[in-house]
Amino acid sequence: MNTPYAYNAWYPLAWARDIGRTLATRRVLEEDLVVFRTEGGKVAALEDVCPHRLAPLSLGTLRGDAVECGYHGLAFDCTGKCISAPGMARAPTGAQVRSYPTAESMGMVWVWMGDADKADPGQVFRLPEYDDPNYSVVEGDALPVRANYLSLADNLCDPTHVVYVHKTTLASAGREETRVMHERQGNKVITWRWVIDGPLIPVFQGLKDFGGANVDRWHYYHYHAPCIAVIDFGSARTGTGAPEGNREDCIQMFACHFITPIDQHSCMQHWLCLKNSPADPEVDARLLSSLRLAFNEDKQVLEAIQRNEDKPREWKRINLALDASSIKMRRIVEEMAGSAT
């Protein structure tokens, strides 16, 4: 069964570092886009098709701030308007391709896939800690996942899978029954759990010296529908008051996941990490390696699930108590998709 798309929303398009003065292609919500930077540095995104013979514009050439079709040379400006055509004194009337509003935030280019009049750049997601000098940024990857984007969203609303999937990176043994809490706030779902008086998880090793003492560990999963997940997780020495709000002497990280729905069977997971410690090449490289391992563990499970979902057979999912956040998240996406119709 197809999952819904909420078109009136900002979606991650690409890492800003990957878009320059050459034509690039991206697919979002089953729509193909050609993307480039103008001479002034702004990102332009156009429908990747020439209205003449339907050749992809991405096969053409960037000339100044216009895309020249590689089939018959029609040129389109950043608004999608045809500004010239070979052998014609004027560009053909009605030769227009769709343009998409874009914005940049947190090292990402974002694109608005719905009604352009409703696109507000001020609503593009930005985590306050991204601009906080007490935190350093570890920019990650664009991980292709051959699974529906809401399957990845399920994963990012679910702390309970960590003890089974991420045993060598994000979990400690013996905490399978730790209580999980959840609530909805508007178009956001928050899911959280605390692990009290336990060992430091592997990914935190070497980031802070707790003298071998046990820690109190928190995981807060903030899912902003339809495509953003921020996981606030950290540790403080047991008994220092972290559950009550005292986190002055702690490790804290924000794992940010920006999901691009490509189609019903695939998505792109852009991720980065913020940590409350200075940038350090050796530490950051080790952290990147651990997080890549963890997110590839998720990828392996989610792609196997998608293969089962694609099989032509009758089946019905069952829900457990631990699915409450995922159910809330999917309901929000359905509401957002329905409000645009």
CSV table of C-alpha atoms in Angstrom, one decimal, residues 24-168:
chain,number,residue,atom,x,y,z
A,24,ALA,CA,23.0,17.9,-10.5
A,25,THR,CA,19.9,15.7,-10.3
A,26,ARG,CA,17.8,14.7,-7.3
A,27,ARG,CA,14.5,12.9,-7.0
A,28,VAL,CA,12.0,14.0,-4.3
A,29,LEU,CA,8.4,12.7,-3.9
A,30,GLU,CA,8.8,10.9,-7.3
A,31,GLU,CA,9.6,14.1,-9.1
A,32,ASP,CA,12.9,14.6,-10.9
A,33,LEU,CA,14.7,17.9,-10.3
A,34,VAL,CA,17.8,19.5,-11.9
A,35,VAL,CA,19.7,21.5,-9.4
A,36,PHE,CA,22.5,24.1,-9.6
A,37,ARG,CA,24.0,27.2,-8.0
A,38,THR,CA,23.6,30.6,-9.7
A,39,GLU,CA,26.5,32.8,-10.3
A,40,GLY,CA,25.3,34.7,-7.1
A,41,GLY,CA,25.4,31.4,-5.1
A,42,LYS,CA,21.7,30.8,-4.7
A,43,VAL,CA,20.4,27.2,-5.3
A,44,ALA,CA,18.0,26.9,-8.2
A,45,ALA,CA,15.8,23.8,-8.7
A,46,LEU,CA,13.8,23.1,-11.8
A,47,GLU,CA,11.7,20.3,-13.1
A,48,ASP,CA,14.1,18.0,-15.0
A,49,VAL,CA,12.3,17.9,-18.3
A,50,CYS,CA,12.3,20.1,-21.4
A,51,PRO,CA,8.7,20.7,-22.6
A,52,HIS,CA,9.8,20.4,-26.3
A,53,ARG,CA,10.6,16.7,-26.6
A,54,LEU,CA,10.8,15.8,-22.8
A,55,ALA,CA,14.6,15.4,-22.7
A,56,PRO,CA,16.0,15.8,-19.2
A,57,LEU,CA,17.4,19.2,-18.7
A,58,SER,CA,20.2,17.7,-16.6
A,59,LEU,CA,21.6,16.3,-19.9
A,60,GLY,CA,22.2,19.9,-21.0
A,61,THR,CA,24.6,22.7,-20.1
A,62,LEU,CA,24.6,25.5,-17.6
A,63,ARG,CA,25.2,28.8,-19.3
A,64,GLY,CA,25.3,31.7,-16.9
A,65,ASP,CA,22.2,31.2,-14.8
A,66,ALA,CA,20.2,29.4,-17.5
A,67,VAL,CA,20.0,25.7,-18.4
A,68,GLU,CA,20.4,24.9,-22.0
A,69,CYS,CA,18.6,21.7,-23.1
A,70,GLY,CA,21.1,19.2,-24.5
A,71,TYR,CA,18.7,18.1,-27.3
A,72,HIS,CA,17.6,21.2,-29.2
A,73,GLY,CA,19.1,24.1,-27.2
A,74,LEU,CA,16.1,25.7,-25.5
A,75,ALA,CA,17.3,27.7,-22.5
A,76,PHE,CA,15.4,28.1,-19.2
A,77,ASP,CA,16.1,30.7,-16.5
A,78,CYS,CA,15.9,30.1,-12.7
A,79,THR,CA,12.2,30.7,-12.7
A,80,GLY,CA,11.7,27.9,-15.3
A,81,LYS,CA,10.8,30.3,-18.1
A,82,CYS,CA,12.2,29.6,-21.6
A,83,ILE,CA,14.3,32.6,-22.6
A,84,SER,CA,15.6,31.5,-25.9
A,85,ALA,CA,15.1,28.8,-28.6
A,86,PRO,CA,17.3,28.2,-31.7
A,87,GLY,CA,15.9,29.7,-34.9
A,88,MET,CA,13.3,31.8,-33.1
A,89,ALA,CA,13.4,35.5,-32.5
A,90,ARG,CA,11.3,35.0,-29.4
A,91,ALA,CA,11.0,32.1,-27.0
A,92,PRO,CA,7.9,30.0,-27.6
A,93,THR,CA,4.9,31.1,-25.7
A,94,GLY,CA,4.0,28.7,-22.9
A,95,ALA,CA,7.4,27.0,-22.8
A,96,GLN,CA,7.8,26.8,-19.0
A,97,VAL,CA,9.1,24.3,-16.5
A,98,ARG,CA,8.3,24.2,-12.9
A,99,SER,CA,10.7,25.9,-10.4
A,100,TYR,CA,10.8,24.9,-6.8
A,101,PRO,CA,11.6,27.2,-3.8
A,102,THR,CA,14.9,26.4,-2.0
A,103,ALA,CA,16.6,27.4,1.2
A,104,GLU,CA,19.7,26.5,3.1
A,105,SER,CA,20.1,25.5,6.7
A,106,MET,CA,22.4,23.2,8.8
A,107,GLY,CA,24.6,22.5,5.8
A,108,MET,CA,21.6,21.2,3.8
A,109,VAL,CA,19.7,22.6,0.8
A,110,TRP,CA,16.0,22.3,1.3
A,111,VAL,CA,13.2,22.3,-1.3
A,112,TRP,CA,9.5,23.0,-1.1
A,113,MET,CA,7.6,20.5,-3.2
A,114,GLY,CA,4.1,22.0,-2.8
A,115,ASP,CA,2.3,25.3,-3.4
A,116,ALA,CA,5.1,27.9,-3.9
A,117,ASP,CA,3.0,30.6,-2.4
A,118,LYS,CA,3.0,28.8,0.9
A,119,ALA,CA,6.8,28.4,1.1
A,120,ASP,CA,8.2,30.3,4.1
A,121,PRO,CA,12.1,30.1,4.3
A,122,GLY,CA,11.7,31.2,8.0
A,123,GLN,CA,10.1,27.8,8.7
A,124,VAL,CA,13.1,25.8,7.5
A,125,PHE,CA,14.3,23.6,10.3
A,126,ARG,CA,17.3,24.8,12.3
A,127,LEU,CA,18.5,23.3,15.6
A,128,PRO,CA,19.6,26.1,18.0
A,129,GLU,CA,22.7,24.1,19.1
A,130,TYR,CA,23.9,24.2,15.5
A,131,ASP,CA,24.9,27.8,16.1
A,132,ASP,CA,26.1,27.3,19.7
A,133,PRO,CA,29.9,27.6,20.0
A,134,ASN,CA,29.8,25.1,22.8
A,135,TYR,CA,28.9,22.4,20.3
A,136,SER,CA,30.8,21.1,17.3
A,137,VAL,CA,29.4,19.7,14.1
A,138,VAL,CA,30.3,16.3,12.6
A,139,GLU,CA,28.8,16.3,9.2
A,140,GLY,CA,27.9,12.8,8.0
A,141,ASP,CA,26.7,11.2,4.8
A,142,ALA,CA,23.8,10.9,2.4
A,143,LEU,CA,22.9,7.2,3.0
A,144,PRO,CA,20.6,5.6,0.3
A,145,VAL,CA,18.1,3.3,1.9
A,146,ARG,CA,16.0,1.0,-0.3
A,147,ALA,CA,12.9,1.4,1.9
A,148,ASN,CA,9.9,3.6,2.2
A,149,TYR,CA,10.6,6.8,4.0
A,150,LEU,CA,8.0,6.1,6.7
A,151,SER,CA,9.7,2.9,7.5
A,152,LEU,CA,12.8,4.9,8.3
A,153,ALA,CA,10.6,7.3,10.2
A,154,ASP,CA,9.3,4.4,12.3
A,155,ASN,CA,12.9,3.5,13.2
A,156,LEU,CA,13.6,7.1,14.2
A,157,CYS,CA,10.6,7.2,16.6
A,158,ASP,CA,11.7,3.9,18.3
A,159,PRO,CA,14.2,3.7,21.1
A,160,THR,CA,13.4,0.0,21.7
A,161,HIS,CA,15.1,-1.4,18.7
A,162,VAL,CA,18.5,0.0,19.8
A,163,VAL,CA,19.3,-2.8,22.3
A,164,TYR,CA,18.7,-5.4,19.5
A,165,VAL,CA,20.1,-3.7,16.4
A,166,HIS,CA,23.0,-1.6,17.8
A,167,LYS,CA,24.6,-3.8,20.4
A,168,THR,CA,28.2,-2.6,19.6
